[in-house]
């Protein structure tokens, strides 16, 4: 009787995926002494800010050098910053990280300064009509304009804002790191702020979407009130709640 | 300058082969030397619709494999000496088609023909891809129902991104909509999508509407392209489409229900 308290019907845990923004500490030297000294100076300027904050160590700049990872970690721990893992680095460096059970993250495809998140979705350019921005953007926004209909099965990914002056068919998917503007019917899926920008919005002159999402907060067609269907709307986030508003 | 027309849809059974046969015959009847190729390797049908199935010796795959010359494989139509058929192979599958092989055959045809009509198989795989890859114009055949419209939309996306013109960043393939098996009475009852509904979803230039017609089945069974049945509504609709494609301005027909006069109502069989 007494040991039956934890009934099997109650789940003990749940796995969920979530996107977080983590500061990255780019390492430029293998000289632990000077590193430690400079870090101490920096932290002193804003002790409260850095205290117990987590950080991802980026080893890309020192990957061909001889680095004592354990000493580096000690230096970081000394200023009460908590490393949560490394990314980049040579095989040997990653091996020593594994030895002390420090997670190893992938390097995002985008230049390290531009992307706060761990992974960047692969851009898919559907046709010659989209802005063929194969070049990586230097800093922030590169907007994409599409004037042709986006057909079922096509995907468009924009690094900045995405402006579509035609319709988005059912079964098509449009994604942007920034806002999405659609001057036509949206019958497919639209995902704004795909890297986590909660301030991004979706504007659409005729909402018939299969799915809408802002920074990972989504709603499927079934959950969109009929009163918004086939009307011009804007969609934004308010405290993690997806709001649809007639414009 | 020769033009390559692909007749495609994504979905099966919407009338691609019927349309290919009718359009090819229509263009030939207008005096243009026309070849029509069956890309549906393994499910050969075009020769049946055109009534030349008993004269097939060599086929498309033989020509690609250089087991026969193009002239040996082309079948001249008995009703119109401007129309030639290149049948598909029934004993092979779509993997027998290669991009280089198809390109070579089409290039050779382009030297002597004005129009080359490619009858695409259903689906979006190899056969359908090769049928549309070299095209200049696309006739997208759609039935007025949602799954057919969705598949056509998908095919339009592929035309815009995976054709030779798209890959070389040339002027895109010209796309035309052909709405087949249209029944105005059922549209009125809300059982079928209307021309406007389909246009709204696909935003495509409408080349013509072919009404649902008994004449199509009769024509297929007898091996006569329906366009030769000048009395039938479907035959007339295809004639209109050929005229419009060649640049004539013809008003659309068969979109609205035919109004029956008093006598029509009295003597309706």
Short mmCIF file of C-alpha atoms in Angstrom, two decimals:
data_model
loop_
_atom_site.label_atom_id
_atom_site.label_comp_id
_atom_site.label_asym_id
_atom_site.label_seq_id
_atom_site.Cartn_x
_atom_site.Cartn_y
_atom_site.Cartn_z
CA UNK A 1 0.00 0.00 0.00
CA UNK A 2 2.45 2.69 1.07
CA UNK A 3 4.72 2.32 -1.93
CA UNK A 4 1.97 2.79 -4.46
CA UNK A 5 2.04 6.56 -4.18
CA UNK A 6 3.74 7.10 -7.56
CA UNK A 7 1.03 5.79 -9.81
CA UNK A 8 2.24 4.89 -13.32
CA UNK A 9 -0.50 7.01 -14.88
CA UNK A 10 1.24 10.25 -13.93
CA UNK A 11 4.12 11.06 -16.30
CA UNK A 12 7.36 11.87 -14.54
CA UNK A 13 8.78 13.99 -17.33
CA UNK A 14 8.26 15.23 -20.84
CA UNK A 15 10.66 15.96 -23.68
CA UNK A 16 10.02 19.20 -25.51
CA UNK A 17 12.04 21.17 -27.97
CA UNK A 18 12.64 24.84 -27.40
CA UNK A 19 14.80 27.56 -28.90
CA UNK A 20 16.87 29.72 -26.58
CA UNK A 21 19.37 32.47 -27.15
CA UNK A 22 22.74 31.91 -25.51
CA UNK A 23 25.71 34.26 -25.40
CA UNK A 24 28.70 32.94 -27.30
CA UNK A 25 32.23 33.41 -26.03
CA UNK A 26 34.58 33.54 -28.98
CA UNK A 27 38.08 32.46 -27.95
CA UNK A 28 40.93 34.23 -29.74
CA UNK A 29 43.92 33.01 -27.77
CA UNK A 30 45.30 29.85 -26.20
CA UNK A 31 47.24 31.88 -23.66
CA UNK A 32 45.12 31.13 -20.61
CA UNK A 33 46.84 33.72 -18.42
CA UNK A 34 46.07 36.68 -20.61
CA UNK A 35 42.62 35.28 -21.36
CA UNK A 36 41.87 34.96 -17.66
CA UNK A 37 43.13 38.46 -16.97
CA UNK A 38 41.05 40.09 -19.70
CA UNK A 39 37.95 38.09 -18.77
CA UNK A 40 38.27 39.18 -15.14
CA UNK A 41 38.50 42.82 -16.26
CA UNK A 42 35.43 42.48 -18.47
CA UNK A 43 33.31 40.76 -15.83
CA UNK A 44 34.28 43.35 -13.24
CA UNK A 45 32.53 46.01 -15.35
CA UNK A 46 29.16 44.27 -14.90
CA UNK A 47 29.46 41.62 -12.26
CA UNK A 48 25.74 41.16 -11.75
CA UNK A 49 25.12 40.74 -15.43
CA UNK A 50 27.65 37.96 -15.81
CA UNK A 51 27.06 36.17 -12.54
CA UNK A 52 25.94 32.59 -13.12
CA UNK A 53 25.12 33.34 -16.73
CA UNK A 54 25.53 30.49 -19.18
CA UNK A 55 27.77 30.75 -22.19
CA UNK A 56 28.67 28.73 -25.26
CA UNK A 57 32.41 28.55 -25.97
CA UNK A 58 33.31 29.03 -29.62
CA UNK A 59 36.67 27.52 -30.56
CA UNK A 60 36.63 28.24 -34.28
CA UNK A 61 39.40 30.80 -34.06
CA UNK A 62 41.78 28.58 -32.13
CA UNK A 63 41.04 25.24 -33.70
CA UNK A 64 44.51 24.79 -35.15
CA UNK A 65 46.23 25.77 -31.95
CA UNK A 66 47.16 23.83 -28.85
CA UNK A 67 44.53 24.63 -26.23
CA UNK A 68 44.21 23.36 -22.69
CA UNK A 69 40.45 23.19 -22.45
CA UNK A 70 40.41 22.26 -18.76
CA UNK A 71 42.41 25.36 -17.82
CA UNK A 72 40.19 27.52 -20.01
CA UNK A 73 37.10 26.18 -18.25
CA UNK A 74 38.64 26.82 -14.87
CA UNK A 75 39.31 30.41 -15.84
CA UNK A 76 35.68 30.83 -16.90
CA UNK A 77 34.32 29.12 -13.81
CA UNK A 78 36.48 31.39 -11.66
CA UNK A 79 34.46 34.41 -12.74
CA UNK A 80 31.21 32.53 -12.04
CA UNK A 81 30.18 32.04 -15.63
CA UNK A 82 28.81 28.61 -16.53
CA UNK A 83 29.87 27.15 -19.88
CA UNK A 84 27.15 24.94 -21.38
CA UNK A 85 29.23 23.51 -24.19
CA UNK A 86 31.62 24.18 -27.03
CA UNK A 87 31.29 24.53 -30.75
CA UNK A 88 33.95 24.35 -33.42
CA UNK A 89 37.43 23.33 -32.42
CA UNK A 90 39.79 20.62 -33.58
CA UNK A 91 39.14 16.93 -33.12
CA UNK A 92 41.51 16.88 -30.16
CA UNK A 93 39.73 19.81 -28.56
CA UNK A 94 36.37 18.13 -29.03
CA UNK A 95 37.78 14.91 -27.59
CA UNK A 96 38.87 16.66 -24.42
CA UNK A 97 35.45 18.31 -24.19
CA UNK A 98 33.85 14.87 -24.40
CA UNK A 99 36.14 13.63 -21.63
CA UNK A 100 34.85 16.24 -19.22
CA UNK A 101 31.28 15.68 -20.47
CA UNK A 102 30.93 19.09 -22.02
CA UNK A 103 28.37 19.08 -24.88
CA UNK A 104 29.56 19.85 -28.41
CA UNK A 105 27.30 21.99 -30.61
CA UNK A 106 27.23 22.34 -34.37
CA UNK A 107 28.48 25.45 -36.07
CA UNK A 108 25.59 27.27 -37.80
CA UNK A 109 25.91 27.70 -41.52
CA UNK A 110 25.55 31.46 -41.23
CA UNK A 111 28.47 33.59 -40.11
CA UNK A 112 28.84 33.24 -36.37
CA UNK A 113 28.08 36.84 -35.51
CA UNK A 114 24.79 36.92 -37.40
CA UNK A 115 23.05 33.88 -35.97
CA UNK A 116 22.18 33.58 -32.34
CA UNK A 117 20.45 30.25 -32.68
CA UNK A 118 22.08 26.87 -32.99
CA UNK A 119 20.91 25.94 -36.42
CA UNK A 120 19.81 27.84 -39.44
CA UNK A 121 17.24 26.19 -41.69
CA UNK A 122 18.38 25.47 -45.19
CA UNK A 123 17.04 28.12 -47.56
CA UNK A 124 15.12 26.72 -50.46
CA UNK A 125 14.77 28.91 -53.48
CA UNK A 126 11.86 27.58 -55.48
CA UNK A 127 12.24 29.19 -58.82
CA UNK A 128 13.94 31.80 -60.87
CA UNK A 129 11.36 34.31 -59.71
CA UNK A 130 12.69 34.66 -56.21
CA UNK A 131 15.63 36.80 -55.36
CA UNK A 132 18.48 34.33 -55.81
CA UNK A 133 20.36 35.41 -52.71
CA UNK A 134 22.91 32.64 -52.64
CA UNK A 135 25.40 35.03 -51.09
CA UNK A 136 25.30 35.04 -47.32
CA UNK A 137 24.02 38.37 -46.10
CA UNK A 138 26.72 40.44 -44.49
CA UNK A 139 24.85 41.67 -41.49
CA UNK A 140 21.14 41.85 -41.04
CA UNK A 141 18.27 42.18 -43.45
CA UNK A 142 18.00 41.08 -47.02
CA UNK A 143 14.40 41.25 -48.08
CA UNK A 144 12.90 38.97 -50.67
CA UNK A 145 10.22 39.89 -53.17
CA UNK A 146 8.23 37.23 -55.00
CA UNK A 147 5.86 38.29 -57.76
CA UNK A 148 4.83 34.86 -59.05
CA UNK A 149 2.31 32.56 -57.37
CA UNK A 150 3.95 30.17 -54.91
CA UNK A 151 2.69 26.79 -55.99
CA UNK A 152 1.82 23.72 -53.99
CA UNK A 153 5.00 21.97 -52.94
CA UNK A 154 7.25 25.01 -53.28
CA UNK A 155 9.10 26.55 -50.36
CA UNK A 156 10.44 30.05 -50.05
CA UNK A 157 12.84 31.10 -47.33
CA UNK A 158 13.76 34.72 -46.72
CA UNK A 159 16.59 35.94 -44.54
CA UNK A 160 14.82 39.18 -43.78
CA UNK A 161 11.28 40.16 -44.67
CA UNK A 162 9.34 38.31 -47.33
CA UNK A 163 6.98 40.20 -49.60
CA UNK A 164 4.70 38.24 -51.93
CA UNK A 165 2.54 40.08 -54.46
CA UNK A 166 0.70 36.95 -55.57
CA UNK A 167 -0.96 34.08 -53.76
CA UNK A 168 0.49 31.20 -51.75
CA UNK A 169 -1.15 27.93 -52.78
CA UNK A 170 -2.33 25.19 -50.47
CA UNK A 171 0.61 22.90 -49.83
CA UNK A 172 3.19 25.66 -50.26
CA UNK A 173 5.34 26.95 -47.42
CA UNK A 174 6.74 30.44 -46.95
CA UNK A 175 9.23 31.20 -44.20
CA UNK A 176 11.03 34.34 -43.13
CA UNK A 177 13.37 35.32 -40.38
CA UNK A 178 11.49 38.62 -40.33
CA UNK A 179 7.94 39.61 -41.33
CA UNK A 180 5.83 38.12 -44.08
CA UNK A 181 3.59 40.28 -46.27
CA UNK A 182 1.21 38.59 -48.69
CA UNK A 183 -0.81 40.69 -51.13
CA UNK A 184 -3.08 37.87 -52.18
CA UNK A 185 -4.59 34.70 -50.78
CA UNK A 186 -2.59 32.70 -48.25
CA UNK A 187 -3.74 29.12 -48.61
CA UNK A 188 -0.53 27.38 -47.59
CA UNK A 189 1.70 27.75 -44.54
CA UNK A 190 3.37 30.94 -43.42
CA UNK A 191 6.06 30.97 -40.73
CA UNK A 192 7.48 34.32 -39.65
CA UNK A 193 10.35 34.87 -37.24
CA UNK A 194 11.64 31.35 -37.79
CA UNK A 195 14.85 32.10 -35.87
CA UNK A 196 12.89 33.20 -32.85
CA UNK A 197 12.08 36.86 -33.50
CA UNK A 198 8.90 37.32 -31.48
CA UNK A 199 8.33 40.79 -32.90
CA UNK A 200 7.85 39.57 -36.43
CA UNK A 201 4.38 39.63 -37.93
CA UNK A 202 2.39 38.18 -40.80
CA UNK A 203 0.27 40.50 -42.95
CA UNK A 204 -2.10 38.99 -45.46
CA UNK A 205 -4.95 40.37 -47.55
CA UNK A 206 -6.86 37.08 -47.72
CA UNK A 207 -6.36 34.54 -44.94
CA UNK A 208 -7.14 30.93 -45.84
CA UNK A 209 -3.99 29.44 -44.35
CA UNK A 210 -3.26 25.83 -43.47
CA UNK A 211 -0.93 27.00 -40.74
CA UNK A 212 0.43 30.26 -39.41
CA UNK A 213 3.36 30.58 -37.05
CA UNK A 214 5.38 33.31 -35.41
CA UNK A 215 8.61 32.39 -33.67
CA UNK A 216 7.43 28.82 -33.28
CA UNK A 217 3.97 29.68 -31.88
CA UNK A 218 1.61 28.24 -34.40
CA UNK A 219 -2.03 27.77 -35.18
CA UNK A 220 -3.54 25.35 -37.68
CA UNK A 221 -6.43 26.04 -40.00
CA UNK A 222 -8.89 24.28 -37.71
CA UNK A 223 -8.05 26.66 -34.87
CA UNK A 224 -8.50 29.83 -36.90
CA UNK A 225 -11.90 31.36 -36.29
CA UNK A 226 -14.13 31.44 -39.34
CA UNK A 227 -14.68 35.15 -38.92
CA UNK A 228 -11.05 35.75 -39.96
CA UNK A 229 -11.18 33.45 -42.97
CA UNK A 230 -10.96 35.19 -46.32
CA UNK A 231 -10.39 38.57 -44.70
CA UNK A 232 -7.39 40.87 -44.55
CA UNK A 233 -5.51 40.32 -41.29
CA UNK A 234 -2.35 40.86 -39.39
CA UNK A 235 -0.98 38.23 -37.08
CA UNK A 236 1.38 38.91 -34.18
CA UNK A 237 2.50 37.61 -30.83
CA UNK A 238 1.34 38.99 -27.53
CA UNK A 239 2.98 37.25 -24.56
CA UNK A 240 3.41 34.00 -26.48
CA UNK A 241 -0.20 34.12 -27.65
CA UNK A 242 -0.83 34.27 -31.35
CA UNK A 243 -3.21 37.11 -32.11
CA UNK A 244 -5.11 37.47 -35.36
CA UNK A 245 -6.55 40.90 -36.00
CA UNK A 246 -8.56 42.26 -38.89
CA UNK A 247 -6.88 45.16 -40.59
CA UNK B 1 10.77 27.93 -85.18
CA UNK B 2 9.45 24.68 -83.77
CA UNK B 3 7.59 24.75 -80.47
CA UNK B 4 7.43 21.96 -77.95
CA UNK B 5 4.11 21.66 -76.11
CA UNK B 6 3.79 19.49 -73.04
CA UNK B 7 0.33 18.29 -72.03
CA UNK B 8 0.53 17.65 -68.31
CA UNK B 9 -1.55 17.59 -65.12
CA UNK B 10 0.03 15.75 -62.23
CA UNK B 11 -3.13 13.78 -61.61
CA UNK B 12 -4.11 10.79 -63.73
CA UNK B 13 -7.32 10.28 -65.67
CA UNK B 14 -8.07 13.95 -66.28
CA UNK B 15 -7.74 13.78 -70.06
CA UNK B 16 -4.09 14.35 -70.95
CA UNK B 17 -3.96 11.76 -73.70
CA UNK B 18 -7.35 12.76 -75.11
CA UNK B 19 -6.15 16.36 -75.15
CA UNK B 20 -2.77 15.50 -76.69
CA UNK B 21 -4.42 13.56 -79.50
CA UNK B 22 -7.03 16.27 -80.13
CA UNK B 23 -4.58 19.18 -80.04
CA UNK B 24 -2.03 17.43 -82.26
CA UNK B 25 -4.69 16.53 -84.78
CA UNK B 26 -6.09 20.05 -84.63
CA UNK B 27 -2.71 21.65 -85.30
CA UNK B 28 -2.03 19.23 -88.13
CA UNK B 29 -5.44 19.90 -89.68
CA UNK B 30 -4.51 23.59 -89.69
CA UNK B 31 -1.61 22.67 -91.94
CA UNK B 32 1.20 22.59 -89.39
CA UNK B 33 3.49 19.59 -89.44
CA UNK B 34 2.98 18.10 -85.98
CA UNK B 35 4.50 15.22 -84.05
CA UNK B 36 2.92 13.79 -80.92
CA UNK B 37 5.03 11.74 -78.51
CA UNK B 38 3.75 9.32 -75.88
CA UNK B 39 5.94 9.68 -72.79
CA UNK B 40 3.90 7.17 -70.81
CA UNK B 41 6.39 4.33 -71.26
CA UNK B 42 4.92 1.11 -69.94
CA UNK B 43 1.32 2.35 -70.11
CA UNK B 44 1.06 3.11 -73.79
CA UNK B 45 -2.29 4.67 -74.71
CA UNK B 46 -1.83 7.45 -77.22
CA UNK B 47 -1.67 5.06 -80.18
CA UNK B 48 -5.07 3.64 -79.16
CA UNK B 49 -6.69 7.06 -78.95
CA UNK B 50 -5.25 7.93 -82.35
CA UNK B 51 -6.22 4.55 -83.79
CA UNK B 52 -2.76 3.54 -84.97
CA UNK B 53 -2.03 0.78 -82.45
CA UNK B 54 -1.82 -1.88 -85.12
CA UNK B 55 0.90 -0.07 -87.02
CA UNK B 56 3.42 0.25 -84.18
CA UNK B 57 6.75 -1.34 -85.12
CA UNK B 58 9.38 0.71 -83.30
CA UNK B 59 8.87 3.04 -80.39
CA UNK B 60 10.32 6.00 -78.50
CA UNK B 61 12.67 3.83 -76.43
CA UNK B 62 14.00 2.11 -79.55
CA UNK B 63 14.88 5.52 -80.97
CA UNK B 64 16.56 6.65 -77.75
CA UNK B 65 18.59 3.44 -77.66
CA UNK B 66 19.41 3.93 -81.35
CA UNK B 67 17.86 0.60 -82.27
CA UNK B 68 15.73 2.38 -84.84
CA UNK B 69 15.82 5.72 -86.63
CA UNK B 70 13.26 8.39 -85.92
CA UNK B 71 11.75 7.97 -89.39
CA UNK B 72 11.27 4.26 -88.81
CA UNK B 73 9.45 4.84 -85.55
CA UNK B 74 7.21 7.77 -86.55
CA UNK B 75 3.75 6.65 -87.67
CA UNK B 76 2.00 8.83 -90.21
CA UNK B 77 -1.66 9.38 -89.51
CA UNK B 78 -4.03 8.02 -92.16
CA UNK B 79 -6.51 10.90 -91.84
CA UNK B 80 -4.06 13.78 -91.92
CA UNK B 81 -0.66 13.62 -93.59
CA UNK B 82 0.76 16.38 -91.39
CA UNK B 83 0.39 14.35 -88.19
CA UNK B 84 2.99 11.88 -86.96
CA UNK B 85 2.90 9.72 -83.83
CA UNK B 86 5.87 8.48 -81.83
CA UNK B 87 4.45 5.73 -79.63
CA UNK B 88 5.71 4.70 -76.22
CA UNK B 89 7.15 1.31 -75.46
CA UNK B 90 4.77 -0.98 -73.60
CA UNK B 91 7.39 -3.48 -72.44
CA UNK B 92 9.73 -1.03 -70.74
CA UNK B 93 9.42 1.42 -67.87
CA UNK B 94 10.16 5.13 -67.39
CA UNK B 95 13.79 4.45 -66.48
CA UNK B 96 14.39 3.64 -70.14
CA UNK B 97 14.07 7.38 -70.86
CA UNK B 98 17.20 9.48 -70.43
CA UNK B 99 17.54 13.24 -70.46
CA UNK B 100 20.16 13.13 -73.22
CA UNK B 101 18.14 10.63 -75.24
CA UNK B 102 14.92 12.66 -75.03
CA UNK B 103 16.84 15.86 -75.82
CA UNK B 104 18.40 14.29 -78.89
CA UNK B 105 15.07 13.01 -80.24
CA UNK B 106 13.36 16.37 -79.68
CA UNK B 107 16.21 18.26 -81.34
CA UNK B 108 15.96 16.04 -84.38
CA UNK B 109 12.18 16.50 -84.53
CA UNK B 110 12.58 20.25 -84.24
CA UNK B 111 14.39 20.30 -87.59
CA UNK B 112 11.34 19.18 -89.56
CA UNK B 113 8.28 19.73 -87.39
CA UNK B 114 6.43 22.90 -86.47
CA UNK B 115 4.80 21.58 -83.30
CA UNK B 116 5.87 18.74 -81.06
CA UNK B 117 3.24 17.65 -78.54
CA UNK B 118 4.51 15.68 -75.55
CA UNK B 119 1.86 13.58 -73.82
CA UNK B 120 3.05 13.44 -70.23
CA UNK B 121 2.35 10.51 -67.91
CA UNK B 122 0.61 11.17 -64.60
CA UNK B 123 2.68 11.87 -61.51
CA UNK B 124 5.67 14.11 -61.00
CA UNK B 125 8.39 11.50 -61.41
CA UNK B 126 10.86 10.77 -64.16
CA UNK B 127 8.46 10.36 -67.08
CA UNK B 128 6.54 13.53 -66.31
CA UNK B 129 9.74 15.45 -65.62
CA UNK B 130 11.32 14.45 -68.94
CA UNK B 131 8.11 15.22 -70.82
CA UNK B 132 8.10 18.81 -69.61
CA UNK B 133 11.85 19.47 -69.33
CA UNK B 134 12.37 20.77 -72.89
CA UNK B 135 8.93 22.37 -73.31
CA UNK B 136 8.21 25.87 -74.59
CA UNK B 137 4.50 25.78 -73.79
CA UNK B 138 2.56 23.80 -71.22
CA UNK B 139 -1.08 22.81 -71.43
CA UNK B 140 -2.13 22.08 -67.87
CA UNK B 141 -5.16 19.81 -67.98
CA UNK B 142 -7.35 20.10 -64.91
CA UNK B 143 -10.72 18.71 -63.84
CA UNK B 144 -12.98 20.96 -61.80
CA UNK B 145 -12.36 19.20 -58.50
CA UNK B 146 -9.99 19.96 -55.64
CA UNK B 147 -7.48 17.14 -55.90
CA UNK B 148 -6.94 17.72 -59.60
CA UNK B 149 -6.50 21.45 -59.03
CA UNK B 150 -4.02 20.83 -56.22
CA UNK B 151 -1.97 18.46 -58.40
CA UNK B 152 -2.00 20.93 -61.29
CA UNK B 153 -0.74 23.60 -58.92
CA UNK B 154 2.11 21.31 -57.88
CA UNK B 155 2.92 20.64 -61.53
CA UNK B 156 2.97 24.38 -62.25
CA UNK B 157 5.54 24.77 -59.49
CA UNK B 158 7.68 22.10 -61.11
CA UNK B 159 7.32 23.73 -64.54
CA UNK B 160 8.54 26.99 -63.03
CA UNK B 161 11.57 25.49 -61.34
CA UNK B 162 12.74 22.25 -62.94
CA UNK B 163 12.49 22.80 -66.68
CA UNK B 164 15.38 23.56 -68.99
CA UNK B 165 14.09 27.11 -69.38
CA UNK B 166 14.07 27.57 -65.60
CA UNK B 167 17.52 26.07 -65.19
CA UNK B 168 19.01 28.25 -67.91
CA UNK B 169 17.05 31.28 -66.59
CA UNK B 170 15.43 31.83 -70.01
CA UNK B 171 11.86 33.08 -70.56
CA UNK B 172 9.74 30.71 -68.52
CA UNK B 173 7.49 28.08 -70.06
CA UNK B 174 4.19 29.60 -71.20
CA UNK B 175 1.44 27.98 -69.16
CA UNK B 176 -2.15 27.52 -70.30
CA UNK B 177 -5.10 26.10 -68.41
CA UNK B 178 -7.42 23.56 -70.01
CA UNK B 179 -10.43 22.72 -67.89
CA UNK B 180 -11.78 19.33 -68.92
CA UNK B 181 -14.87 17.28 -68.02
CA UNK B 182 -16.71 20.47 -67.14
CA UNK B 183 -20.36 20.14 -66.34
CA UNK B 184 -22.16 23.50 -65.95
CA UNK B 185 -25.25 21.88 -64.45
CA UNK B 186 -23.23 20.30 -61.63
CA UNK B 187 -21.32 23.54 -61.12
CA UNK B 188 -24.66 25.25 -60.62
CA UNK B 189 -25.60 22.69 -57.98
CA UNK B 190 -22.31 23.32 -56.22
CA UNK B 191 -21.04 19.80 -56.91
CA UNK B 192 -18.16 20.99 -59.06
CA UNK B 193 -15.72 23.87 -58.92
CA UNK B 194 -16.56 26.67 -61.31
CA UNK B 195 -14.18 28.17 -63.86
CA UNK B 196 -13.78 31.16 -61.52
CA UNK B 197 -12.93 28.93 -58.55
CA UNK B 198 -10.22 27.15 -60.49
CA UNK B 199 -8.88 30.40 -61.94
CA UNK B 200 -8.81 31.86 -58.44
CA UNK B 201 -6.61 29.04 -57.17
CA UNK B 202 -4.34 28.64 -60.18
CA UNK B 203 -4.20 32.21 -61.62
CA UNK B 204 -3.56 30.91 -65.07
CA UNK B 205 -4.49 31.92 -68.61
CA UNK B 206 -7.56 29.89 -69.58
CA UNK B 207 -7.19 28.41 -73.03
CA UNK B 208 -10.49 26.64 -73.02
CA UNK B 209 -13.16 24.60 -71.28
CA UNK B 210 -14.02 21.14 -72.56
CA UNK B 211 -17.47 19.99 -71.45
CA UNK B 212 -18.07 16.54 -70.03
CA UNK B 213 -19.22 14.67 -73.10
CA UNK B 214 -20.21 11.22 -74.24
CA UNK B 215 -18.39 12.00 -77.48
CA UNK B 216 -15.01 11.73 -75.73
CA UNK B 217 -15.55 8.12 -74.69
CA UNK B 218 -16.95 7.20 -78.09
CA UNK B 219 -13.99 8.82 -79.81
CA UNK B 220 -11.47 7.03 -77.58
CA UNK B 221 -13.10 3.68 -78.16
CA UNK B 222 -13.12 4.13 -81.90
CA UNK B 223 -9.58 5.49 -82.10
CA UNK B 224 -10.64 8.83 -83.58
CA UNK B 225 -9.45 12.02 -81.88
CA UNK B 226 -12.57 13.77 -80.60
CA UNK B 227 -11.66 16.94 -82.50
CA UNK B 228 -12.63 15.13 -85.72
CA UNK B 229 -16.18 14.77 -84.41
CA UNK B 230 -17.17 18.25 -85.48
CA UNK B 231 -20.75 17.83 -84.35
CA UNK B 232 -19.82 17.17 -80.74
CA UNK B 233 -19.42 19.85 -78.10
CA UNK B 234 -16.06 18.45 -76.97
CA UNK B 235 -14.80 18.40 -80.55
CA UNK B 236 -15.79 22.02 -81.06
CA UNK B 237 -14.23 22.97 -77.74
CA UNK B 238 -10.90 21.47 -78.80
CA UNK B 239 -11.11 23.25 -82.18
CA UNK B 240 -11.59 26.53 -80.30
CA UNK B 241 -8.58 25.76 -78.14
CA UNK B 242 -6.36 25.13 -81.16
CA UNK B 243 -7.56 28.39 -82.73
CA UNK B 244 -6.91 30.33 -79.53
CA UNK B 245 -3.48 28.81 -79.16
CA UNK B 246 -2.66 29.89 -82.70
CA UNK B 247 -3.66 33.43 -81.81
CA UNK B 248 -7.30 33.69 -82.85
CA UNK B 249 -9.63 35.55 -80.55
CA UNK B 250 -12.56 33.27 -79.87
CA UNK B 251 -15.10 33.74 -77.09
CA UNK B 252 -15.27 30.99 -74.50
CA UNK B 253 -18.08 28.50 -74.85
CA UNK B 254 -19.51 25.63 -72.78
CA UNK B 255 -19.03 27.51 -69.51
CA UNK B 256 -22.70 28.16 -68.88
CA UNK B 257 -25.56 25.74 -68.97
CA UNK B 258 -27.21 25.60 -72.35
CA UNK B 259 -30.59 27.26 -72.22
CA UNK B 260 -33.22 24.99 -73.59
CA UNK B 261 -36.04 26.60 -75.53
CA UNK B 262 -39.63 25.48 -75.31
CA UNK B 263 -39.19 22.96 -78.11
CA UNK B 264 -36.00 21.70 -76.59
CA UNK B 265 -37.84 21.06 -73.37
CA UNK B 266 -40.82 19.46 -75.07
CA UNK B 267 -38.88 17.15 -77.33
CA UNK B 268 -36.09 16.30 -74.95
CA UNK B 269 -35.30 12.65 -75.29
#
